[in-house]
Coordinates of C-alpha atoms in Angstrom, one line a residue:
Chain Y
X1 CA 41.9 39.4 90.2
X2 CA 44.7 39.5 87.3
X3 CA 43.7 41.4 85.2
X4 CA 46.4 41.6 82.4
X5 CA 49.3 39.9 84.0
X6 CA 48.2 36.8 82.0
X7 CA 47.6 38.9 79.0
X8 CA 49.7 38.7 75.9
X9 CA 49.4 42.7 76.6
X10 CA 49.8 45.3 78.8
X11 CA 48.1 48.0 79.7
X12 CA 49.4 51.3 79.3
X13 CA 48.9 55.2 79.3
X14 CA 49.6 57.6 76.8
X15 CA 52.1 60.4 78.0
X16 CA 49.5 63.2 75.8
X17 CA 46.8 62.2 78.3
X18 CA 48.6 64.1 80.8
X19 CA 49.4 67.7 78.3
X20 CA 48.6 69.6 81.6
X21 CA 50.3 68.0 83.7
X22 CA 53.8 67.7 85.1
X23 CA 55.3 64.8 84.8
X24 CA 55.1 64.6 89.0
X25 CA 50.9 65.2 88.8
X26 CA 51.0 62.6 85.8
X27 CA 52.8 60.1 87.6
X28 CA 50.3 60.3 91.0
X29 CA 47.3 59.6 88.7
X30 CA 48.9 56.7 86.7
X31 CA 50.2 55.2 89.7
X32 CA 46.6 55.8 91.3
X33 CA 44.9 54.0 89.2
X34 CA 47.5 51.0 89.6
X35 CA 49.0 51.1 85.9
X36 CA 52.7 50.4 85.2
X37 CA 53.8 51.7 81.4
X38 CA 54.0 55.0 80.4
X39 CA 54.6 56.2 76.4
X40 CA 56.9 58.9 77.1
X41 CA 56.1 62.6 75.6
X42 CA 59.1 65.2 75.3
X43 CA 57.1 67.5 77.3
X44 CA 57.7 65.7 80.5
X45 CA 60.9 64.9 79.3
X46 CA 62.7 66.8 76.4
X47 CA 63.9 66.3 73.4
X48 CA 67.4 67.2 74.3
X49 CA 67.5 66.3 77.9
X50 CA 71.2 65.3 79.0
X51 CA 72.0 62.0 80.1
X52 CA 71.8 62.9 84.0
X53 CA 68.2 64.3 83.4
X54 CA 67.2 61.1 81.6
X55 CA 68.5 59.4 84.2
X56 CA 66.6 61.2 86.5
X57 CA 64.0 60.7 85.2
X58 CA 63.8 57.4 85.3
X59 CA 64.7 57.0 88.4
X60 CA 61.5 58.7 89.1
X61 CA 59.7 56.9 87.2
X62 CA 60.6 53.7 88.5
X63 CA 59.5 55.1 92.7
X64 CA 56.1 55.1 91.4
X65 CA 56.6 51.4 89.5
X66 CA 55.8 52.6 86.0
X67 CA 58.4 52.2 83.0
X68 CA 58.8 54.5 79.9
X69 CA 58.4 51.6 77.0
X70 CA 58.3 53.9 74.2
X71 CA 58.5 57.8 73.1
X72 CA 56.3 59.7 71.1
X73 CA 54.4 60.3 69.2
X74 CA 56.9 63.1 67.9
X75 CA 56.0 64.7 64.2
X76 CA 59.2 65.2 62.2
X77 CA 59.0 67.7 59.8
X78 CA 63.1 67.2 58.5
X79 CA 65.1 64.8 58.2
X80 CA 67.3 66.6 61.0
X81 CA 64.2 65.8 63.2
X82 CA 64.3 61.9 62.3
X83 CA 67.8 62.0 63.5
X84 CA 67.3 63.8 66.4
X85 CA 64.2 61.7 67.0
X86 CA 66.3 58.2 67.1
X87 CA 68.9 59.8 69.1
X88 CA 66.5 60.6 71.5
X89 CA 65.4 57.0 71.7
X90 CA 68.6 55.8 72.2
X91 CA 69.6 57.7 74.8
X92 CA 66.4 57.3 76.4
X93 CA 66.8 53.4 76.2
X94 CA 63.4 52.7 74.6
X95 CA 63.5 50.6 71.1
X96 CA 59.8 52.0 69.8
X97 CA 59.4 55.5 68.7
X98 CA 55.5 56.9 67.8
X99 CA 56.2 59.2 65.0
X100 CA 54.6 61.3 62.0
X101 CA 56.6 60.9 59.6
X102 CA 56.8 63.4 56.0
X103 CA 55.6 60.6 53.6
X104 CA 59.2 61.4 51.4
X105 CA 60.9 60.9 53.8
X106 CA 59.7 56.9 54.5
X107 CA 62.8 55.6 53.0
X108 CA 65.1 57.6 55.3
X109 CA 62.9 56.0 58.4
X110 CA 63.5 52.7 57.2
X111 CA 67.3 53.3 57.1
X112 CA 67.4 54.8 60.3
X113 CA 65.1 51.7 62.0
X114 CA 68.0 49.3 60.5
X115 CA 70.8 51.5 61.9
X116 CA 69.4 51.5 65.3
X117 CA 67.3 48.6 65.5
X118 CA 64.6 50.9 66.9
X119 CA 60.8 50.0 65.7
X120 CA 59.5 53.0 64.4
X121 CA 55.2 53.1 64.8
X122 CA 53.1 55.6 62.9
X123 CA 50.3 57.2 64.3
X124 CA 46.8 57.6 62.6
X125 CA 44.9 61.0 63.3
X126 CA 41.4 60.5 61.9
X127 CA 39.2 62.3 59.3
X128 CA 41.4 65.6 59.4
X129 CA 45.0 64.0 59.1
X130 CA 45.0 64.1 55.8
X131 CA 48.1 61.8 55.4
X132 CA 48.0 59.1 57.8
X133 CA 43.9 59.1 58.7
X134 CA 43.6 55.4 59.2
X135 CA 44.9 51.7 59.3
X136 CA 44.5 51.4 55.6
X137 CA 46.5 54.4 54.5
X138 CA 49.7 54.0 57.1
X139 CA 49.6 50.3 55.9
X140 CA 49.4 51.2 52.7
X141 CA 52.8 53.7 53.4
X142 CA 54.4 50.7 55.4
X143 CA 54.2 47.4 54.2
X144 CA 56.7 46.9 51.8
X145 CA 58.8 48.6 54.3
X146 CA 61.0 47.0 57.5
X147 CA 59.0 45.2 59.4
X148 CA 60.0 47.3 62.1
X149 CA 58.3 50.0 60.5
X150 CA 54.7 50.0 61.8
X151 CA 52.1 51.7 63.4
X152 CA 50.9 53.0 66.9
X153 CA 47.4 52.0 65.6
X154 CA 44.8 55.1 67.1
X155 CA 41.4 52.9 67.1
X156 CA 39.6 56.1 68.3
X157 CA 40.8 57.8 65.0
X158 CA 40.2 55.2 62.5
X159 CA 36.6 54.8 64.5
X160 CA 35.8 58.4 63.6
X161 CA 37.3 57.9 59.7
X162 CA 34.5 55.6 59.5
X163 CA 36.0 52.2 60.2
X164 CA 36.1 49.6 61.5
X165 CA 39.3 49.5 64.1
X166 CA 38.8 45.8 65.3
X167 CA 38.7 44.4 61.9
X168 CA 41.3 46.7 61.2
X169 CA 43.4 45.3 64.1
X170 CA 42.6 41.7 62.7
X171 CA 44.0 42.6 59.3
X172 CA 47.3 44.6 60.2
X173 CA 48.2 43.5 63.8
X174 CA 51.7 42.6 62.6
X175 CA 52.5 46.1 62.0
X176 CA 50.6 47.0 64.9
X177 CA 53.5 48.1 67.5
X178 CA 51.9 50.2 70.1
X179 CA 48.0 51.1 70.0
X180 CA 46.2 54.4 71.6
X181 CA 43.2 52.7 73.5
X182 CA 40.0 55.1 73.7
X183 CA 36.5 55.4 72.8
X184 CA 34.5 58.1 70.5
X185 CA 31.1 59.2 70.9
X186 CA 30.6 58.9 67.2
X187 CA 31.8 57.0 64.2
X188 CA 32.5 60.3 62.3
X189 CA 34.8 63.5 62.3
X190 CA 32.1 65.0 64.8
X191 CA 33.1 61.8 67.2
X192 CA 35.2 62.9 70.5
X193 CA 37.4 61.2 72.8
X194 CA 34.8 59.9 76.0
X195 CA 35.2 57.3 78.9
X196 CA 36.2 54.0 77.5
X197 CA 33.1 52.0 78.3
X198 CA 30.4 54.7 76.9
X199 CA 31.7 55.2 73.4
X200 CA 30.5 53.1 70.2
X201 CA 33.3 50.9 69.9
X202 CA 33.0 47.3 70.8
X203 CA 35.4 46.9 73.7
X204 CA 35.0 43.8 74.6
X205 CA 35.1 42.1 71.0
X206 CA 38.4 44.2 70.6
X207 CA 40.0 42.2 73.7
X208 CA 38.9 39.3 72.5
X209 CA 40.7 40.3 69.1
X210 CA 44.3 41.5 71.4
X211 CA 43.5 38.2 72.3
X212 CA 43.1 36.3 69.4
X213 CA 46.4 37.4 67.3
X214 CA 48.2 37.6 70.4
X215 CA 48.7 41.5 70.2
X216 CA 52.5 41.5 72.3
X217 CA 52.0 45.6 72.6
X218 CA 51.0 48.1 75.4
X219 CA 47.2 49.2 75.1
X220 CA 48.0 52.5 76.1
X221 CA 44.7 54.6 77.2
X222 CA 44.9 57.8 75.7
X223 CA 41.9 59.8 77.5
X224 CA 41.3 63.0 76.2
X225 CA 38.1 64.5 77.4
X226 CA 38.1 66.4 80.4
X227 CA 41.9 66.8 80.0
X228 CA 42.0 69.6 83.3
X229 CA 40.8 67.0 85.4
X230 CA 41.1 63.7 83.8
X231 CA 41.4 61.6 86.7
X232 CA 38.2 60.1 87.0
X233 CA 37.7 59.6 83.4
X234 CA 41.2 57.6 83.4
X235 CA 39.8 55.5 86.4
X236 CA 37.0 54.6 84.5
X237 CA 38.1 53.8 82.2
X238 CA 41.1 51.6 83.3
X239 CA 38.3 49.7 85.5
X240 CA 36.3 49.2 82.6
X241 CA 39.0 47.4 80.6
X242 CA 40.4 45.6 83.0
X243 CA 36.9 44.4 84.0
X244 CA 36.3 43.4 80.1
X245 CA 39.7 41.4 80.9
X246 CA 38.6 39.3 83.7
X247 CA 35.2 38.6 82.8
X248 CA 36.3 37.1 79.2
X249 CA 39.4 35.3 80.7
X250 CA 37.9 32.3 80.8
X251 CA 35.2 32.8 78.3
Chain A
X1 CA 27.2 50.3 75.2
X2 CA 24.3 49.7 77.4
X3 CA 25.8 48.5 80.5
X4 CA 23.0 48.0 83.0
X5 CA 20.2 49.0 81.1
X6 CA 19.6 45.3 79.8
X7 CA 20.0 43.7 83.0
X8 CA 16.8 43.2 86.0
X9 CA 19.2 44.9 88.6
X10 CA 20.6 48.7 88.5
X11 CA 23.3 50.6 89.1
X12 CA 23.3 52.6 92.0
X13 CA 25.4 54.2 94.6
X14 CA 24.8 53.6 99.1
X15 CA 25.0 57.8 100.0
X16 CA 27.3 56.1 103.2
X17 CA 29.7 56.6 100.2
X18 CA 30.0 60.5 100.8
X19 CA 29.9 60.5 104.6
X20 CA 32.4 63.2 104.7
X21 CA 30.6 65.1 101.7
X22 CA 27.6 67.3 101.2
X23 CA 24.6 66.6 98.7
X24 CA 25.7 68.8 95.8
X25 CA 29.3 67.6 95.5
X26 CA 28.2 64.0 96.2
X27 CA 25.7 64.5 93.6
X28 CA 28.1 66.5 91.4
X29 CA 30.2 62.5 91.7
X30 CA 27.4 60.3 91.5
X31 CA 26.8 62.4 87.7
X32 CA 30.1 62.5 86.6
X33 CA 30.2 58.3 86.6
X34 CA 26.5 58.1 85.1
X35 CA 24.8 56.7 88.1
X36 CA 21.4 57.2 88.8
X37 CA 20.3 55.5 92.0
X38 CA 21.1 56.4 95.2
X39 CA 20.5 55.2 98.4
X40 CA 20.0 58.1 100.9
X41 CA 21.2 58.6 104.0
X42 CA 20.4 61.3 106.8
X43 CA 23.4 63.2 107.0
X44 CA 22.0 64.6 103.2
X45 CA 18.6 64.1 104.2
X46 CA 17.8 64.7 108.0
X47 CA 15.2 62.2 109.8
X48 CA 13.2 65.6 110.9
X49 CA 13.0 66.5 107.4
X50 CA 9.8 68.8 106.6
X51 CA 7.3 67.7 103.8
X52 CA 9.6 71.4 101.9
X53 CA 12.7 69.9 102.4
X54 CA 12.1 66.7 101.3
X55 CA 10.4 67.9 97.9
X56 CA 13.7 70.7 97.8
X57 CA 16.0 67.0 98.0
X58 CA 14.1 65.6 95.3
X59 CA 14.3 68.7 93.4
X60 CA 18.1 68.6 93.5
X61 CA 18.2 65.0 92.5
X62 CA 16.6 65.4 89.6
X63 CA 18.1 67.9 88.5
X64 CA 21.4 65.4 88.3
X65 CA 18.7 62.7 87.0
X66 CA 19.1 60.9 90.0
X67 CA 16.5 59.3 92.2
X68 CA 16.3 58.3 95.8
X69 CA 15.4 54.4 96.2
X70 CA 15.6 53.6 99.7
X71 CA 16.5 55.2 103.3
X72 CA 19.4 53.8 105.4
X73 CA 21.4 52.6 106.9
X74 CA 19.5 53.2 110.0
X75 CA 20.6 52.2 113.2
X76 CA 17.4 51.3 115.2
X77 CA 18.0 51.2 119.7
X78 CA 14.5 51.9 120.4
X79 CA 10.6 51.1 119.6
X80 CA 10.6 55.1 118.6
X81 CA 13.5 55.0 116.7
X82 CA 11.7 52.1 114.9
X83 CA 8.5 54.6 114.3
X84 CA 10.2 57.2 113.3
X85 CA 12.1 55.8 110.7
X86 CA 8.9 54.0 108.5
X87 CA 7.7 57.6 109.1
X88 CA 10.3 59.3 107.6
X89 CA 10.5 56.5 104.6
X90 CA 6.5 57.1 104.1
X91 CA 7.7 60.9 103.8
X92 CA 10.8 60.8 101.6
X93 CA 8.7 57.9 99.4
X94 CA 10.3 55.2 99.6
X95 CA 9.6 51.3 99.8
X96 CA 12.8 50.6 100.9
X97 CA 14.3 50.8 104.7
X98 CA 18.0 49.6 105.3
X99 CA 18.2 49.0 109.1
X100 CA 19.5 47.6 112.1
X101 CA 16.8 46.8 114.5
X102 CA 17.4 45.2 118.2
X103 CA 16.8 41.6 117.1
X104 CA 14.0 41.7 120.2
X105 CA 12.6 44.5 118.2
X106 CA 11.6 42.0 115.4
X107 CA 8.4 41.1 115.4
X108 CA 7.4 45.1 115.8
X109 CA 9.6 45.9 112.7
X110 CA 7.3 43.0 110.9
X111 CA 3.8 45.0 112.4
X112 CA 5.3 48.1 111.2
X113 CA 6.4 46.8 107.7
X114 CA 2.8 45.0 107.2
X115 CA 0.8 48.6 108.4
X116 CA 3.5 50.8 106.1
X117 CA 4.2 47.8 103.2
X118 CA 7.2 49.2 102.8
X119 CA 10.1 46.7 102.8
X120 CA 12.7 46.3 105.5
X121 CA 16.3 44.9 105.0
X122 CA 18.4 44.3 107.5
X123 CA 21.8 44.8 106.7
X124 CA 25.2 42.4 107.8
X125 CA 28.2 44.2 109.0
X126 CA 31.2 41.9 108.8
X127 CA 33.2 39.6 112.3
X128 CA 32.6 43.0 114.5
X129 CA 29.0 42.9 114.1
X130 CA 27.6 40.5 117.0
X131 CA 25.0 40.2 115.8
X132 CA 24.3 40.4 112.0
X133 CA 27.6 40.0 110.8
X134 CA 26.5 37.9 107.5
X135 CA 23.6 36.4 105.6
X136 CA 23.5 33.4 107.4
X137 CA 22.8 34.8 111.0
X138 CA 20.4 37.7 109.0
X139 CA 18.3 35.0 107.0
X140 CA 17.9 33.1 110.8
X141 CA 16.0 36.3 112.1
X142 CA 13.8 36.8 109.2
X143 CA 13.3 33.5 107.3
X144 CA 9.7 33.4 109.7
X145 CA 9.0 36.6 109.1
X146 CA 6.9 38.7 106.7
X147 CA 8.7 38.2 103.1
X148 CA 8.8 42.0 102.9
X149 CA 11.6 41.5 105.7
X150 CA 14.9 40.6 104.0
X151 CA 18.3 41.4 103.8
X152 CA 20.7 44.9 102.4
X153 CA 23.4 42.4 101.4
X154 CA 27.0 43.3 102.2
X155 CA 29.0 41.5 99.9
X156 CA 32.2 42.5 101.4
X157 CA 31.2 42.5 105.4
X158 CA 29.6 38.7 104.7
X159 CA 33.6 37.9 102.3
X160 CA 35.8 39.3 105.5
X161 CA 33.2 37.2 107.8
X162 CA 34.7 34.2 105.8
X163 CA 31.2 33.6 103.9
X164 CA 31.4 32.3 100.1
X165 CA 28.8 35.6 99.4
X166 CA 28.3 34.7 95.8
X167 CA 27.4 31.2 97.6
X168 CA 24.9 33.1 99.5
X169 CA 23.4 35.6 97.4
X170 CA 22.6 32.7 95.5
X171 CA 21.0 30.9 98.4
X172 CA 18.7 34.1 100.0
X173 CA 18.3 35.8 96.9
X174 CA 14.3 35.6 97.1
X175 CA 14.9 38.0 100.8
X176 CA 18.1 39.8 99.2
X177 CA 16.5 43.9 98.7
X178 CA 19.5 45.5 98.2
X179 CA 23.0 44.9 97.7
X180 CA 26.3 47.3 99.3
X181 CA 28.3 46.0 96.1
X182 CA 32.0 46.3 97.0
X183 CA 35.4 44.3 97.3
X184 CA 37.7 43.8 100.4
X185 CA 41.7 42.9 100.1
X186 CA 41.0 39.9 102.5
X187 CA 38.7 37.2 103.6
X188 CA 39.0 38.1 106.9
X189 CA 38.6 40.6 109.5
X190 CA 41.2 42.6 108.2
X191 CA 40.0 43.2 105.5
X192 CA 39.8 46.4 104.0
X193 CA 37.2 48.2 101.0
X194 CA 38.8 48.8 97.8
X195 CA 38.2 49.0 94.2
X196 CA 36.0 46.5 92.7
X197 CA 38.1 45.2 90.7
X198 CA 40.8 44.7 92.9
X199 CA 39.8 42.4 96.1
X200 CA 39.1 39.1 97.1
X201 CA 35.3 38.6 95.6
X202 CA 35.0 37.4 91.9
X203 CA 33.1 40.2 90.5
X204 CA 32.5 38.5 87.2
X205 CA 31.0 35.5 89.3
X206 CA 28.9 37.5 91.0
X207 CA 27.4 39.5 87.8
X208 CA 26.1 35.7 86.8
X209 CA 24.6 35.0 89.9
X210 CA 22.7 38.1 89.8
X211 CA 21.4 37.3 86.0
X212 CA 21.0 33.7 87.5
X213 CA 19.1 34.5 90.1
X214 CA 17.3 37.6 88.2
X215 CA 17.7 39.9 91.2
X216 CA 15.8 43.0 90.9
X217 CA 17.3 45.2 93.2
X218 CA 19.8 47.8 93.2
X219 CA 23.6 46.7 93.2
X220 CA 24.6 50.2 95.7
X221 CA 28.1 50.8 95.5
X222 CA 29.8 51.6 98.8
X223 CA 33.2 52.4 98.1
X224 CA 34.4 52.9 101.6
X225 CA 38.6 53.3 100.9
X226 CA 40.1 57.0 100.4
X227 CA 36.7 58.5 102.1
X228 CA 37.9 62.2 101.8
X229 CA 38.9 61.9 98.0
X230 CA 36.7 58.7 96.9
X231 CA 36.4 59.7 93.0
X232 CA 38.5 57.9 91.4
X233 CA 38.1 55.1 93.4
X234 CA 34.1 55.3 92.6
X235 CA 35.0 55.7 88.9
X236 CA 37.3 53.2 89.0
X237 CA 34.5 50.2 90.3
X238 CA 31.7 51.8 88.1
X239 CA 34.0 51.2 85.2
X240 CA 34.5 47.9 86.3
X241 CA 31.2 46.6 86.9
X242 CA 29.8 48.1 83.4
X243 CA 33.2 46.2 81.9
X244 CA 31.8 42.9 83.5
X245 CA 28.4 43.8 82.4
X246 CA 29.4 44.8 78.8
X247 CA 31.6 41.8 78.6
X248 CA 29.5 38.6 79.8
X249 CA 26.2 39.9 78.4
X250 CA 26.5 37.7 75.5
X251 CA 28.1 34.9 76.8

């Protein structure tokens, strides 16, 4: 079995999955469960961590076989926290940052992307976000941006706004830089994170999708349900996809 | 997502699974990955079982909506051993047995199934097993025999024998009663149980031959690696299989 080695994708975790967890715990179950990129949240490693702890870091990282690809997602309220937040990137070596951007301050992201020729993804949060909710609204913030202004498309939030995330996927995949993998119990604001093969979105027609435009990004599975003791839920959920891979390889 | 519920087989989970559990946290993991069949064995349900304790198991598996299909494995030395076994199956309810007779104990296991009519599959263990060790050698012993003597498939024993098992499931489906779903790293005798979706045995393959086929028996998941913390392991395969399920339905 190859699961996604012959993918255009990877399969990835979400560093939030893991909010109660030390980055040592985190690691055990990622590794456990045989995945290999991690989307790196400042509270395993912080915002201003020297170079020696990054280092570090990484270092461990790399004993279980899993790379940091990305950071985020970070919400900058300033423009002092944009800077900070693509200093952050750079020293941590990753060229994609998951950020929530003030919408005002758009223009200052899109000079900061060009001065460090770091991708900068926005993340959708669903029927309470009230400025980034879905696909439609962060394209509609990005598009005659940089291209390397994009987004970290959520498909679990834009389920629960009410649409529909593989069409949505279809439409902006360009744009679409990272991607939090999950699946909701519901098509509405009442919808919560579950196991990614019991929820109402279409898994495997959104593989087929990755698939079709040739998505180059990490799925990264952002399980948030039972997030004490996520590790079964995870495993579950990574089987499930990875199942959905090889049984539509060759389809 | 329906997963299973479309299909002519189930779901369910071989109770060798938790060998070094007891029944409530065994059931307490057979929940948690939304299984609901289980095949019991007597270290949660003793052979000398009273007509209270058996209706006190029962109880308990309900209350995790999960239901005992079968008995077994049962080793079987003796002519008694034999007896007491359809005895305790009449008791728990069952019309299922999962055993290993003395092959010159054959034709009394065939009396026994014909005065009970409860079904009696013999089940393959892999190169150590003298004498059952895959489908082949099984389906000698019983092909004569009463139809309501088959086989407790063991995908992975009859794959580390060397067998093609989708090759054979295929070929004694019609005497196939249950299956011990699982993967193995190797084709051979070394090799070991692990996660389904990460040996030897094309799962995907096998999820047509079982539509092909229409087999009507339980696909028992006996995840044999990591025997003192199995969870994620379990969660892991049950993902997979519903993935392969969820995935090929359609096509």
């Amino acid at each position: 079995m190859l699961h996604e080695e012959e993918e255009s994708f990877r399969l990835g975790i979400a560093g939030y999955t893991f909010v109660k967890f030390k980055l040592d715990p985190a690691l055990e179950m990622i590794k456990k469960v045989d995945v290999h990129w991690l989307c790196i949240k400042d509270f395993h490693l912080p915002m201003k961590s020297s170079a020696e702890e990054i280092a570090a870091f990484h270092a461990k990282l790399k004993e279980s076989d899993i790379k940091g690809y990305a950071v985020g997602p970070i919400y900058m309220k300033t423009r002092e926290a944009i800077d900070q937040a693509f200093d952050y990137a750079k020293r941590v070596g990753v060229d994609l940052i998951v950020g929530i951007p003030e919408t005002g301050d758009l223009p200052y992201v899109e000079q900061k992307v060009k001065e460090y020729n770091i991708r900068y993804a926005i993340h959708n949060h669903g029927p309470g976000d009230k400025v980034y909710p879905n696909a439609v609204t962060v394209n509609g913030y990005i598009k005659d941006l940089d291209p390397r202004v994009g987004m970290c498309f959520d498909i679990g939030h834009d389920m629960r706004y009410g649409n529909d995330p593989i069409a949505d996927f279809e439409k902006y995949h360009k744009r679409i830089f990272d991607m939090h993998l999950k699946n909701v119990t519901a098509a509405t604001g009442d919808g919560k994170t579950n196991e990614l093969g019991r929820g109402v979105i279409d898994i495997p027609k959104l593989v087929k999708t990755l698939r079709k435009v040739k998505y180059s990004g990490v799925c990264a599975l952002e399980y948030e349900k039972d997030m004490s003791d996520p590790l079964a839920g995870i495993a579950e959920s990574v089987g499930y996809f990875r199942g959905v891979l090889d049984a539509t390889r060759k389809g």
